[in-house]
mmCIF file of C-alpha atoms in Angstrom:
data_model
loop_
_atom_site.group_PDB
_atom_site.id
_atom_site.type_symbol
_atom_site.label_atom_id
_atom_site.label_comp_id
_atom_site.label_asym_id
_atom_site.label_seq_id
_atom_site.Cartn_x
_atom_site.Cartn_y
_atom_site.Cartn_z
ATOM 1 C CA UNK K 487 59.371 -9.625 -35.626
ATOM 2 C CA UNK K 488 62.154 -7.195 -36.295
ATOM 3 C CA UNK K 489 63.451 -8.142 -32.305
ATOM 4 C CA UNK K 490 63.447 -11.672 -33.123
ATOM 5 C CA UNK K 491 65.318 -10.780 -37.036
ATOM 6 C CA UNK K 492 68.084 -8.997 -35.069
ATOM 7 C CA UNK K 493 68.883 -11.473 -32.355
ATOM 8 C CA UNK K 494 69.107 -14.559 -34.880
ATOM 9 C CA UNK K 495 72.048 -11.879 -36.661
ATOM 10 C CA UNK K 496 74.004 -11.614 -33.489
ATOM 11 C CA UNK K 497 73.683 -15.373 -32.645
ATOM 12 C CA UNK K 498 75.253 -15.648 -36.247
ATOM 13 C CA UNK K 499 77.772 -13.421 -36.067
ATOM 14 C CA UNK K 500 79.183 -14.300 -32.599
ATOM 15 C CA UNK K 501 79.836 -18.212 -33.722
ATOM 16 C CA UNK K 502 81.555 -16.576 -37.407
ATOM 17 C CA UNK K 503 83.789 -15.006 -34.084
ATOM 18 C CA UNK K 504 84.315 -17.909 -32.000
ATOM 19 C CA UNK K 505 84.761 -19.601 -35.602
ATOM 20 C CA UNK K 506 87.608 -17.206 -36.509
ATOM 21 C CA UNK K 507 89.585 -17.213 -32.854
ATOM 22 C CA UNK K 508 89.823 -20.960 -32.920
ATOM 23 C CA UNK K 509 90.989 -21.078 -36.560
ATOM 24 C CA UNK K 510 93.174 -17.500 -36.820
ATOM 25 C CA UNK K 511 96.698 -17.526 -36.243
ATOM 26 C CA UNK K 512 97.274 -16.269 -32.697
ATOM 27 C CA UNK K 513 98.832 -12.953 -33.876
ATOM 28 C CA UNK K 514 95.652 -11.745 -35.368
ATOM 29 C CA UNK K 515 94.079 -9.457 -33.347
ATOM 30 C CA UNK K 516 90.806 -10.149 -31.777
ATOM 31 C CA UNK K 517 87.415 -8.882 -32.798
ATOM 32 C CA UNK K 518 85.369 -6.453 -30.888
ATOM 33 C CA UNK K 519 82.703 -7.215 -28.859
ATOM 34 C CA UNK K 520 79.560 -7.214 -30.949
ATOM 35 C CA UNK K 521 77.382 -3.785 -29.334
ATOM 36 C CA UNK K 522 73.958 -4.814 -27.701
ATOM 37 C CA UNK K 523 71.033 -4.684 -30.212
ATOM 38 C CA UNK K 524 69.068 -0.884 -29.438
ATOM 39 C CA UNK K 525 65.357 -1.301 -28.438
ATOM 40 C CA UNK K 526 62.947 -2.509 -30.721
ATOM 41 C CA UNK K 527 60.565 1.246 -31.907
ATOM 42 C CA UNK K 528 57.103 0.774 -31.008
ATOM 43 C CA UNK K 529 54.653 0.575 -33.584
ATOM 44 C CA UNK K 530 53.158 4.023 -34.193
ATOM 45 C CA UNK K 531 49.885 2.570 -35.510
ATOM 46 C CA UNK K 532 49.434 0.862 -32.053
ATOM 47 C CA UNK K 533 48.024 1.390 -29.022
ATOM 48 C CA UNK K 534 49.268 0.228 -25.466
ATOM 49 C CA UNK K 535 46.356 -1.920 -24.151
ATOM 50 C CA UNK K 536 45.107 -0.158 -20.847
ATOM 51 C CA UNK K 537 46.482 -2.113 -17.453
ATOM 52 C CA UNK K 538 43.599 -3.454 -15.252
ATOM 53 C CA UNK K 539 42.809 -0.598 -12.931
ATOM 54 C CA UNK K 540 44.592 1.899 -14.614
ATOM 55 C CA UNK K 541 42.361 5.319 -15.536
ATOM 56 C CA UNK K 542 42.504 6.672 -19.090
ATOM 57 C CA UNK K 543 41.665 10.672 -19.259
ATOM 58 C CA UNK K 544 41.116 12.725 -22.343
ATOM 59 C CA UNK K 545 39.539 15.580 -22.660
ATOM 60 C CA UNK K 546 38.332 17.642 -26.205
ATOM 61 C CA UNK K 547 39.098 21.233 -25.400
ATOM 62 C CA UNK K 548 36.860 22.213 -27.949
ATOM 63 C CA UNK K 549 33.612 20.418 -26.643
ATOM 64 C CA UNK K 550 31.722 23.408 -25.645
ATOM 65 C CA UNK K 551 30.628 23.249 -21.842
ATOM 66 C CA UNK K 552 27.525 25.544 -23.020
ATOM 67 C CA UNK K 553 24.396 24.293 -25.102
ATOM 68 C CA UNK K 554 21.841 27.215 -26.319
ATOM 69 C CA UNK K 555 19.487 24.802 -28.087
ATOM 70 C CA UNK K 556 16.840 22.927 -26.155
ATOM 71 C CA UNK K 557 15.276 20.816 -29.008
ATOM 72 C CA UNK K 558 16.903 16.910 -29.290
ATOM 73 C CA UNK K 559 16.951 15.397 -32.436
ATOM 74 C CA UNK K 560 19.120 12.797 -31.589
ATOM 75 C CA UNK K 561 19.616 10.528 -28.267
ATOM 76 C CA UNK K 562 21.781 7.416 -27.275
ATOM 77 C CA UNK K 563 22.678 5.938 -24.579
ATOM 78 C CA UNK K 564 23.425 2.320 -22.938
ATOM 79 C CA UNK K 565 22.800 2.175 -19.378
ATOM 80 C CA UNK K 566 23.133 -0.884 -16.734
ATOM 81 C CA UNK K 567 20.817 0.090 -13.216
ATOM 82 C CA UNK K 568 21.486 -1.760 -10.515
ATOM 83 C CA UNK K 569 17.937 -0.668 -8.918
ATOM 84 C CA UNK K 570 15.580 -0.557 -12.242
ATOM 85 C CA UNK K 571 14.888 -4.003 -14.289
ATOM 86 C CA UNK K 572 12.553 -5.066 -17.047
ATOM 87 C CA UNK K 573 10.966 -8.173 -17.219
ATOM 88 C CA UNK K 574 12.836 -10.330 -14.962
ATOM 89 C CA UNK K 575 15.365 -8.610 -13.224
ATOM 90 C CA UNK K 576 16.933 -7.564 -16.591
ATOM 91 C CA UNK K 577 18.962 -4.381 -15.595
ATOM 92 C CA UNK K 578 20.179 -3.445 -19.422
ATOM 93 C CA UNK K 579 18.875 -0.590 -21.307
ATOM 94 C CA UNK K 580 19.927 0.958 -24.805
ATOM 95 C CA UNK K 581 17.710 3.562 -25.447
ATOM 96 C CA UNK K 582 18.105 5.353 -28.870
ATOM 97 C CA UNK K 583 16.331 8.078 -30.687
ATOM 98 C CA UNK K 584 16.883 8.748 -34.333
ATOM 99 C CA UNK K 585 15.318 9.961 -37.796
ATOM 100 C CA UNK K 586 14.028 7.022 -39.878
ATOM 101 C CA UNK K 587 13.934 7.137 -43.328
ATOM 102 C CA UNK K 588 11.083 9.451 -43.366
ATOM 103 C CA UNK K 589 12.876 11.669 -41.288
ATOM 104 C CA UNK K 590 10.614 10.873 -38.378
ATOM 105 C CA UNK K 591 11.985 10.495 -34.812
ATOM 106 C CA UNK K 592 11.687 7.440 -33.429
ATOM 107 C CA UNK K 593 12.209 6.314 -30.023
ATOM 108 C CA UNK K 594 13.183 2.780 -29.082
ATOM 109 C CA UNK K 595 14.692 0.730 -26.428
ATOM 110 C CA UNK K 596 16.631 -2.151 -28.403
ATOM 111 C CA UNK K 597 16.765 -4.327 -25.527
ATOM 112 C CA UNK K 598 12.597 -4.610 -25.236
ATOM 113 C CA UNK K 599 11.911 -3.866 -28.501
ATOM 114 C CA UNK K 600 9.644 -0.609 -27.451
ATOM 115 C CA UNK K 601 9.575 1.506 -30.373
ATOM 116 C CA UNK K 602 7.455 4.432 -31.021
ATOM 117 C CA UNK K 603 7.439 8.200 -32.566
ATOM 118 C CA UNK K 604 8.802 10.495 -30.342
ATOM 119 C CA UNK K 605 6.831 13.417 -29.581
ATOM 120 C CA UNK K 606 7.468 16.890 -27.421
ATOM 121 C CA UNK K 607 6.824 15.091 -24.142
ATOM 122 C CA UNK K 608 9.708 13.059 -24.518
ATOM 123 C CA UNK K 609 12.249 15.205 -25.713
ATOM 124 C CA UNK K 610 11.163 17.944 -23.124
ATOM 125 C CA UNK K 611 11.356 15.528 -20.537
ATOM 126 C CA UNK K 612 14.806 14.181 -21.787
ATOM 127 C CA UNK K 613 16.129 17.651 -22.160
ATOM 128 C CA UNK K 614 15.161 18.769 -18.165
ATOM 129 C CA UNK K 615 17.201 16.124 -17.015
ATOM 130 C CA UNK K 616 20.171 17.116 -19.169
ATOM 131 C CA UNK K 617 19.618 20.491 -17.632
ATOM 132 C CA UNK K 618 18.613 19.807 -13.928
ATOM 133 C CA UNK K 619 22.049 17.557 -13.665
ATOM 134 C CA UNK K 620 24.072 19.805 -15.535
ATOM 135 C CA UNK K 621 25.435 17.134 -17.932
ATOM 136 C CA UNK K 622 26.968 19.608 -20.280
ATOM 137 C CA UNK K 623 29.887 20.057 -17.894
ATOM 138 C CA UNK K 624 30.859 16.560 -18.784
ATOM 139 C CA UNK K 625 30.990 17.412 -22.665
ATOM 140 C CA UNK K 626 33.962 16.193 -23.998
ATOM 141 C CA UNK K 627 35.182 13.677 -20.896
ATOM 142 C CA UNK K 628 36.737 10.586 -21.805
ATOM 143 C CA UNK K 629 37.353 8.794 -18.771
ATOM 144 C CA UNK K 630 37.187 5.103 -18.546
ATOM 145 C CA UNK K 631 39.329 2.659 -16.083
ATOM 146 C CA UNK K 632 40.045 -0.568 -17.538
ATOM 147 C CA UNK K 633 39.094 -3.899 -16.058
ATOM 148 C CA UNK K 634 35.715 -2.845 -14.078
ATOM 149 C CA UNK K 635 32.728 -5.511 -13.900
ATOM 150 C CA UNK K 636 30.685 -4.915 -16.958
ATOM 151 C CA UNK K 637 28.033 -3.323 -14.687
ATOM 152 C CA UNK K 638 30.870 -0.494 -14.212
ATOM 153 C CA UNK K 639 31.936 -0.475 -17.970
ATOM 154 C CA UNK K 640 32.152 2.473 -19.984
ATOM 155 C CA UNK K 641 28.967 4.261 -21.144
ATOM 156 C CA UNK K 642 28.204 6.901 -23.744
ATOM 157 C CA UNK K 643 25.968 9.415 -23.691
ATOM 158 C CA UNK K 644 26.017 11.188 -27.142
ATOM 159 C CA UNK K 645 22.713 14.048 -27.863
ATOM 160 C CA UNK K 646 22.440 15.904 -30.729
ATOM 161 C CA UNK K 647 20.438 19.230 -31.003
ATOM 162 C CA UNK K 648 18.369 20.781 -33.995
ATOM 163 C CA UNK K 649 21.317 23.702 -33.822
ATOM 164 C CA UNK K 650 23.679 21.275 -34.707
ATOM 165 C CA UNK K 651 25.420 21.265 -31.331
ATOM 166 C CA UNK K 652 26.603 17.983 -29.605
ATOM 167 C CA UNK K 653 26.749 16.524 -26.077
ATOM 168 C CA UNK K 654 28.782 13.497 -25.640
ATOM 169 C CA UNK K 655 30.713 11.866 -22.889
ATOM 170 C CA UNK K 656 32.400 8.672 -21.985
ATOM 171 C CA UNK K 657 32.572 7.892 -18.284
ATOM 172 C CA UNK K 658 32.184 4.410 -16.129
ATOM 173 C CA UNK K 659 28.947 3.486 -15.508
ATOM 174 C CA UNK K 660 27.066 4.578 -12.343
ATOM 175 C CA UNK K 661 24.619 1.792 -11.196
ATOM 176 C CA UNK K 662 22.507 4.142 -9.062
ATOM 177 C CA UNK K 663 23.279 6.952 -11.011
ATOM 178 C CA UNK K 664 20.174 9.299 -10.322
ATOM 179 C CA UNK K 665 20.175 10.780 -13.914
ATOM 180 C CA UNK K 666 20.492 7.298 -15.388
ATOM 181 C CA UNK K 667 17.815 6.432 -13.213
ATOM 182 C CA UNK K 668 15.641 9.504 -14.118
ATOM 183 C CA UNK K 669 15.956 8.863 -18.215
ATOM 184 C CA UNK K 670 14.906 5.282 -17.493
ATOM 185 C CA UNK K 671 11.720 6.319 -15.573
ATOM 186 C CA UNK K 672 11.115 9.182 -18.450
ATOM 187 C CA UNK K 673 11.593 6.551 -21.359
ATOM 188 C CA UNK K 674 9.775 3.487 -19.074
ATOM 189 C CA UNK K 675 6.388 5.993 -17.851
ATOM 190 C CA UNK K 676 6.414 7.378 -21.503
ATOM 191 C CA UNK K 677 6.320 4.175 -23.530
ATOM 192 C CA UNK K 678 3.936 2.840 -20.816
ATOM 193 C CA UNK K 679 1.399 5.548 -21.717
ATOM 194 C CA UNK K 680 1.990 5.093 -25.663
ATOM 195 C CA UNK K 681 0.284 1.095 -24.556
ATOM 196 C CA UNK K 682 3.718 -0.480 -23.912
ATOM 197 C CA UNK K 683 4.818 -1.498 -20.658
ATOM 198 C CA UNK K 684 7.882 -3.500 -21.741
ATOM 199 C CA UNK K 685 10.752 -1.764 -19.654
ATOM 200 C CA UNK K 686 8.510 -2.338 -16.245
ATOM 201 C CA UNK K 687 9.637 -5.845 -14.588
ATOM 202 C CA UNK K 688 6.995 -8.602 -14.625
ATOM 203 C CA UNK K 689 3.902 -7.858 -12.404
ATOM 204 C CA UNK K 690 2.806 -9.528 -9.478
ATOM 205 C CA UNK K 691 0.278 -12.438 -10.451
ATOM 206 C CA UNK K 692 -0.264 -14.736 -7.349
ATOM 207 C CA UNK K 693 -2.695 -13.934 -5.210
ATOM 208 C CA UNK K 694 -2.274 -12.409 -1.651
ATOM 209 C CA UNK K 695 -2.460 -14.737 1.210
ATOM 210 C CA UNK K 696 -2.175 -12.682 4.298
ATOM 211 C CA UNK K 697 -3.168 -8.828 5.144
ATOM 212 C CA UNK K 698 -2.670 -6.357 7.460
ATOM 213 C CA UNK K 699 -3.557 -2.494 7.505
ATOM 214 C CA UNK K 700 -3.854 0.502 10.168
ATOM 215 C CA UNK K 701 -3.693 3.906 9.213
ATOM 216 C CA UNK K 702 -3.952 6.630 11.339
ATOM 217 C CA UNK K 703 -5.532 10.070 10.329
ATOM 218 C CA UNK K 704 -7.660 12.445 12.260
ATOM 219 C CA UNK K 705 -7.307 11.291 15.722
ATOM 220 C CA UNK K 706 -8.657 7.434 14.268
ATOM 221 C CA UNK K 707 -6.520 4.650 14.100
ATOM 222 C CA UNK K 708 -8.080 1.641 11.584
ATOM 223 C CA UNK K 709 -7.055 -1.318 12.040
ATOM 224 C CA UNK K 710 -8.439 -4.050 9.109
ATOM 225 C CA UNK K 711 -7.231 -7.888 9.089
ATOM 226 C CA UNK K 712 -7.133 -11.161 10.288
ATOM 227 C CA UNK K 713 -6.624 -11.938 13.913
ATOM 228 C CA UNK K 714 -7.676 -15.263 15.566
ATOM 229 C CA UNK K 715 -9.957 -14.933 18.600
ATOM 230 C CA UNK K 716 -10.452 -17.447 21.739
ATOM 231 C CA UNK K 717 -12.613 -20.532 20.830
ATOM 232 C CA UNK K 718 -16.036 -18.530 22.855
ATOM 233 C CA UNK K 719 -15.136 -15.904 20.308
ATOM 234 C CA UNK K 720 -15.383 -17.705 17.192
ATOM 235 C CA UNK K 721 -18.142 -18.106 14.422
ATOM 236 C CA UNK K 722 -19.441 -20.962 13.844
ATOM 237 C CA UNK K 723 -16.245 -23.066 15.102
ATOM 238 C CA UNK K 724 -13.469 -20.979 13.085
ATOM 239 C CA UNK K 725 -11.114 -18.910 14.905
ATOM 240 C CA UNK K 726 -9.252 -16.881 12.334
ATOM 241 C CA UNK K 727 -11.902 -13.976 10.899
ATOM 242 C CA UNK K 728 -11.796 -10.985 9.683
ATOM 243 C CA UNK K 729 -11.180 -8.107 12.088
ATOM 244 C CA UNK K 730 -12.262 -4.247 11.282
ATOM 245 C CA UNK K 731 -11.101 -1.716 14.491
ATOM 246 C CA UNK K 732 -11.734 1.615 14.811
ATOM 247 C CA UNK K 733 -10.258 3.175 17.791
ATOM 248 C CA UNK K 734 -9.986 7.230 19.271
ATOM 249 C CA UNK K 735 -6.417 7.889 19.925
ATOM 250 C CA UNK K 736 -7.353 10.894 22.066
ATOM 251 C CA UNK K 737 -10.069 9.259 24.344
ATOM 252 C CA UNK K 738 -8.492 6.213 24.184
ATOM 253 C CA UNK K 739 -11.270 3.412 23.350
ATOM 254 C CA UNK K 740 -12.461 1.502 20.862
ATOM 255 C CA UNK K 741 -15.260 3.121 18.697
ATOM 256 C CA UNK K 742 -15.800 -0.411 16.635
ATOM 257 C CA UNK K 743 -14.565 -3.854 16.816
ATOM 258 C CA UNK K 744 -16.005 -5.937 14.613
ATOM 259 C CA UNK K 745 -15.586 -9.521 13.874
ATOM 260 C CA UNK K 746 -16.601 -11.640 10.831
ATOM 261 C CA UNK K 747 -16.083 -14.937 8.469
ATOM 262 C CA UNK K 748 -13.746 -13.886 5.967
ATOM 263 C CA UNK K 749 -15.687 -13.425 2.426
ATOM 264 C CA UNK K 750 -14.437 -16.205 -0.099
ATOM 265 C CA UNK K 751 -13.228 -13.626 -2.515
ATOM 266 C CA UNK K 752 -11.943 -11.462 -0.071
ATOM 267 C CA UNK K 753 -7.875 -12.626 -0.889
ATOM 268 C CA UNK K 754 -8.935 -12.351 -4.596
ATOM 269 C CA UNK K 755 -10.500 -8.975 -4.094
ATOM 270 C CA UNK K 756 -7.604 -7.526 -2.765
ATOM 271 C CA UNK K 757 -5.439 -8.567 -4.972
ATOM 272 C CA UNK K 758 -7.279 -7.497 -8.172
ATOM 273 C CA UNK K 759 -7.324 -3.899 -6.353
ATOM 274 C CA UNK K 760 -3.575 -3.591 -5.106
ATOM 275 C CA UNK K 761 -2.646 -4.927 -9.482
ATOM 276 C CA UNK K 762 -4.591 -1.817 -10.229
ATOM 277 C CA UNK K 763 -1.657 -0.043 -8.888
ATOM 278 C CA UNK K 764 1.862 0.969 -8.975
ATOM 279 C CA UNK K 765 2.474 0.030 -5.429
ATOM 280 C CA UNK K 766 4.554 -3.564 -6.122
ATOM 281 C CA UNK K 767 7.070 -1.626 -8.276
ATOM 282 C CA UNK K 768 7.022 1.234 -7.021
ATOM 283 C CA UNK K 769 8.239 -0.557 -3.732
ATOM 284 C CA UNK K 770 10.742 -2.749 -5.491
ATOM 285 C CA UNK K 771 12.414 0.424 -6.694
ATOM 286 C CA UNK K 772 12.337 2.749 -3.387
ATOM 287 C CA UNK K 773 14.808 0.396 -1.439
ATOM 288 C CA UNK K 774 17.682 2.965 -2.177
ATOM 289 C CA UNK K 775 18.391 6.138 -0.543
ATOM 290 C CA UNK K 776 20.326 8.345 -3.350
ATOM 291 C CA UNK K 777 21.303 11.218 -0.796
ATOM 292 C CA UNK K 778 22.549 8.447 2.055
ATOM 293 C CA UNK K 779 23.962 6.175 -1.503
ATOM 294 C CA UNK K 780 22.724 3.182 1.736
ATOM 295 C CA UNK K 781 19.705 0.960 1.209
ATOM 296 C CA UNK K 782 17.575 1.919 3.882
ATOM 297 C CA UNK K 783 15.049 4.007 2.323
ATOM 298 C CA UNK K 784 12.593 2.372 3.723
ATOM 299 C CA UNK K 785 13.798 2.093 6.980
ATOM 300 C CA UNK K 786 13.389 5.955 6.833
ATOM 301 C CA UNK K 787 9.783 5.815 5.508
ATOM 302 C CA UNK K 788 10.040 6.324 2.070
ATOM 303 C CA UNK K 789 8.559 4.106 -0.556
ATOM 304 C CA UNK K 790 8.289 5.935 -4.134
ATOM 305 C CA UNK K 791 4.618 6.999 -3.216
ATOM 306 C CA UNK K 792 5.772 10.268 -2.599
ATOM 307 C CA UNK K 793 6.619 13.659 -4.667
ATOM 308 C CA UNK K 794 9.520 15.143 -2.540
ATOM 309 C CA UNK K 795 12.709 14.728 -4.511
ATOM 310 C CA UNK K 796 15.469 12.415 -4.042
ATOM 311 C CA UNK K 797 17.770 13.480 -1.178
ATOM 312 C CA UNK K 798 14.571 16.126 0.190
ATOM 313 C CA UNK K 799 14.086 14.992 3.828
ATOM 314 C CA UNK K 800 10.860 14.950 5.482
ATOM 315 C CA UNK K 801 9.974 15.202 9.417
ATOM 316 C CA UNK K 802 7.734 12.567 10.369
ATOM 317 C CA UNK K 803 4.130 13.334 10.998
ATOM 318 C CA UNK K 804 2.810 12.346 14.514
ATOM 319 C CA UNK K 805 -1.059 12.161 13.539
ATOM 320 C CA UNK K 806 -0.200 10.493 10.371
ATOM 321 C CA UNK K 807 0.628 6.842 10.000
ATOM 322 C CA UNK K 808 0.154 4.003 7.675
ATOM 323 C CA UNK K 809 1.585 0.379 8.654
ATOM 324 C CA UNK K 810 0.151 -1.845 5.456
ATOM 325 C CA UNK K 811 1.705 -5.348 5.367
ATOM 326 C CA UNK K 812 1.397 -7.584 2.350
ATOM 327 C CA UNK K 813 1.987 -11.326 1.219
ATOM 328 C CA UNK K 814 1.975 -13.628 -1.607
ATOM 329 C CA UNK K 815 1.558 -16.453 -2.454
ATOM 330 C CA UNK K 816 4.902 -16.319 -4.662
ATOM 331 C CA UNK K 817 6.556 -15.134 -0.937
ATOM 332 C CA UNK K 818 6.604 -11.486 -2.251
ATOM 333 C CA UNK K 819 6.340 -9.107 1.227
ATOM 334 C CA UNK K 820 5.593 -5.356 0.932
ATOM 335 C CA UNK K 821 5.913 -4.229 4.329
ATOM 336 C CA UNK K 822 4.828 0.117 4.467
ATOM 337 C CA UNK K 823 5.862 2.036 7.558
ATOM 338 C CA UNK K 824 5.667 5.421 7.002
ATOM 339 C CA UNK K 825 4.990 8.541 8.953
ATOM 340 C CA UNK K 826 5.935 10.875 6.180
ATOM 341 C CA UNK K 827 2.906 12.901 4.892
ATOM 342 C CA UNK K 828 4.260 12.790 0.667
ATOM 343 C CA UNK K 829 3.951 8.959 0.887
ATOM 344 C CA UNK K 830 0.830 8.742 2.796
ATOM 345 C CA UNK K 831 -0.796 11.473 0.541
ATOM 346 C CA UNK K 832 1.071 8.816 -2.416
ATOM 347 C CA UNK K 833 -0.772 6.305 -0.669
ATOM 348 C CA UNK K 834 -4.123 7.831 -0.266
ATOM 349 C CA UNK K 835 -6.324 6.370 -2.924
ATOM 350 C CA UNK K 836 -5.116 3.250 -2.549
ATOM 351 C CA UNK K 837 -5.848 3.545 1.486
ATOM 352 C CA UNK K 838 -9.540 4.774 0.762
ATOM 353 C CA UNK K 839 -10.223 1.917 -1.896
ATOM 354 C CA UNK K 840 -9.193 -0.619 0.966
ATOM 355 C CA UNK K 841 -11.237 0.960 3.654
ATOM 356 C CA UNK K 842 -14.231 1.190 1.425
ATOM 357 C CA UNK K 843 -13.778 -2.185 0.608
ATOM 358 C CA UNK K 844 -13.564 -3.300 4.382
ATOM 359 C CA UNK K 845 -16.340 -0.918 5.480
ATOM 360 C CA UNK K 846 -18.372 -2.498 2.572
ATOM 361 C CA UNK K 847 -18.055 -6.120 4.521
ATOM 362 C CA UNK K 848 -18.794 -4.422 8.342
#
């Protein structure tokens, strides 16, 4: 405003001079040259807006990049994971802990609506992660680049301790961050075992349509699923049955091969024992490889059954294998090819319910 004040002065005043030349007697001397107008001040009370791309750094000297107190009495964070959902595909999380007005900590993710006291389990849990990652070395960061997707958008992680110490930082969000990652699955398995399974995505409901499994173990490959047979094979006219195979790897022949109608619960069956399980989310969340930052984590035999850490490589076993292929009827595939003895072991009482069951028809 104060620009635009000045310049309608010096339009003014230079027609009160072009006035006075064409109207002064020709002996008068002429007027100066008005000087330019001097930059406009900025504002002290405002703030530039950041450019798109541009990085803004601050850092508070005084943050201390040491905690001594492990006990949390206060946690918030929002979080956006590009490989962890709830419900359907939502990837937005706000988890909060806080006093209520009975001084009572309560935990709570706002975006679900899970709410519940939180106990020692929680915090613990909460507080290793701090610790294993080493998130105190961020205490005090402010650094945020402007214009980023809202997946990438600034995110604040602010903890408060029973000492009265502080963490808090400000940083872009990290889709695959494996800390973000880790607080979801502490908040998600926790809630889960208070009754509320809110921040897992919808489960699987249709039924499985087609089946495949051989594991080997001990020398023994099993082999259980449907296979279609030549018409002098077949029972009573139908082709496609039920096939249960055991074969000796090391003498190399077949100790069983059985044939049979296939039960008419046996889809149903199957399904109800593979939705007592983890296995369908478990899956959906193992695609990516945090030590490679690539999606092929399963192409390398890994499938969240497992205990070995992210980024802890594994040899592959050669008298251990487990090829387990799954279909809806919603077109869902889980398609297990692993070698690696964690996810097999993962995978083991899963792999003896479904060989009882198949034994059980044989």
């Amino acid at each position: 405003m104060k620009a635009v004040i000045k310049r309608i002065l010096l339009g003014s005043l230079a027609l009160l001079v072009l006035a006075s030349f064409l109207c002064g007697c020709g002996t008068s001397p002429a007027p100066a040259d008005p000087q330019p107008a001097a930059p406009e001040e900025p504002d002290p009370g405002m703030e530039e807006e950041p450019v798109d791309g541009g990085t803004t750094i601050r850092i508070d000297e005084e943050a201390p990049q040491e905690i001594m107190s492990d006990e949390i009495t206060g946690f918030q964070v929002d979080l956006f994971l590009e490989n962890r959902w709830h419900g359907d595909e939502e990837h937005a999380f706000a988890f909060r802990i806080g006093a209520d007005e009975q001084g009572v900590l309560q935990a709570m993710e706002e975006n679900t609506g899970a709410k519940a006291p939180a106990d020692e389990e929680l915090l613990h849990a909460l507080q290793a992660i701090i610790r294993d990652y080493d998130l105190v070395k961020l205490n005090g960061l402010y650094e945020v680049t402007a214009g980023l997707p809202p997946e990438y958008q600034e995110r604040t992680l602010h903890v408060d301790y029973a000492s009265g110490e502080q963490l808090e930082f400000t940083t872009n969000n990290e889709p695959a961050a494996a800390w973000a990652e880790e607080v979801y699955t502490v908040f998600a398995d926790w809630f889960a075992e208070q009754g509320q399974e809110a921040l897992y995505p919808d489960p699987e409901l249709s039924t499985i349509t087609r089946f495949r499994l051989e594991y080997l173990e001990d020398g023994l490959l099993t082999s259980c699923g449907a296979i279609k047979v030549l018409e002098e094979d077949a029972i009573d006219g139908e082709r496609n049955l039920l096939n249960r195979e055991i074969y000796d790897m090391e003498a190399e022949q077949s100790l069983e091969d059985a044939y049979i109608l296939f039960p008419a619960d046996y889809y149903t069956r199957l399904t109800e024992i593979l939705a007592a399980t983890d296995l369908v989310r478990n899956y959906d969340f193992s695609y990516y490889d945090p030590q490679a930052r690539d999606y092929g984590h399963h192409d390398r035999g890994y499938y969240g059954m497992g205990d070995k850490a992210a980024g802890e490589e594994e040899e592959d076993r050669e008298d251990l294998m487990v090829d387990l292929y799954i279909e809806y009827e919603s077109g869902r595939r889980l398609n297990i090819e692993t070698r690696k003895a964690s996810e097999i072991e993962g995978l083991r009482p899963l792999l003896t319910e479904l060989l009882a069951y198949h034994e059980s028809l044989f």
